[in-house]
Phi, psi and omega in degrees: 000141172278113204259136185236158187227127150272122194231098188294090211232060200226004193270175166319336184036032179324322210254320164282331188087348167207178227259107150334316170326327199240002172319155184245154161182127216031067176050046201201143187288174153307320166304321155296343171281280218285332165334313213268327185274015214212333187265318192314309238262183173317339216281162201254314185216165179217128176234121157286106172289096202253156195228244176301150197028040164336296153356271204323288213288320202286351187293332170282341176271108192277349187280143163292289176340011206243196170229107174250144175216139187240109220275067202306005179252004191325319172313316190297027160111171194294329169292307177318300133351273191303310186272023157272335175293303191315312212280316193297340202262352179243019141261324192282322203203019158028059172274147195254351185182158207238147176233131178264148164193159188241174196272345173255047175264102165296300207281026169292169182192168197289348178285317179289322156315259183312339159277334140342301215263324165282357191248325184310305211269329177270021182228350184081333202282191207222342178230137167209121190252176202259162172208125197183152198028063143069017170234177159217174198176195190275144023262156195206143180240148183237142180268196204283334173314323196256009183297312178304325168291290172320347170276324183267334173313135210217141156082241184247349188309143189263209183252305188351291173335301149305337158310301190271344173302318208232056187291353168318314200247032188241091166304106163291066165326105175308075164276070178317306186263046183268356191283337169316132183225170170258170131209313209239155160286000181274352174309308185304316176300318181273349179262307176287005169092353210261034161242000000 
């Protein structure tokens, strides 16, 4: 099946103060990490998404190679976003499935990308999302069945949401350190070691 990764790199990052995006970690931005794992892994394409300080952000992105969209509605929220990556990949590359993931997971990595997608093909199920600190969440993949409903999501309502409507047909992956998150500087401080 043909996989597409949507990589939601467009919020404000309001709670750190400056653009997560661009945090460095192992002499390389976040953004560029997470590119780097999504182009590495099985997946056939990959489209970014970019809102606030787009400019900015993009100085951290060292791949040529890439599909950037710079989302001008981003404030309305992560649906809004994921469905402007989704609407560019099915128009451009008619992906049967899509896995959203975001850049301030560090430890997503081209492996965890391919076991989705390999978890995807040996479980049958049409969704298999991350599971962690006692939630699931992204990164996650939905085949074609759930585009519309991701399409219909509104406002902040996330992919979660869909998750939990159809958890019968959702495979769960145990990620613990998907709970790592950026959000704050003691995040940053306690993830780059230096406390």
């Amino acid at each position: 099946m043909k996989t597409g990764v949507i990589l939601l790199a467009a919020g404000s990052s309001s709670r750190l103060g400056r653009p997560k995006q661009l945090i460095n970690y192992q002499g390389k931005t976040l953004i560029q990490h997470s590119i780097e794992a999504a182009q590495n892994s099985a997946a056939d394409d990959l489209v970014v998404v970019l809102g606030c300080n787009s400019e900015q952000i993009q100085t951290g992105i060292e791949s040529k190679e890439v599909s950037v969209l710079v989302h001008a509605h981003w404030e309305e929220g992560m649906s809004s976003s994921m469905q402007c990556g989704l609407r560019y990949l099915l128009e451009t590359s008619q992906v049967e499935q899509v896995i959203l993931m975001l850049c301030d997971q560090p430890y997503v990595s081209q492996e965890l990308l391919d076991q989705l997608i390999n978890l995807k093909k040996a479980s049958g199920k049409g969704i298999v999302a991350c599971s962690y600190a006692g939630t699931v969440g992204v990164p996650a993949l939905f085949d074609q069945t759930y585009f519309t409903e991701l399409l219909a999501l509104q406002g902040t309502e996330g992919a979660k949401k869909v998750i939990l409507n159809h958890q019968a047909d959702t495979f769960f992956e145990d990620f613990p350190l998907g709970a790592v998150d950026l959000d704050t500087e003691e995040d940053v401080l306690k993830f780059t070691g230096y406390r």
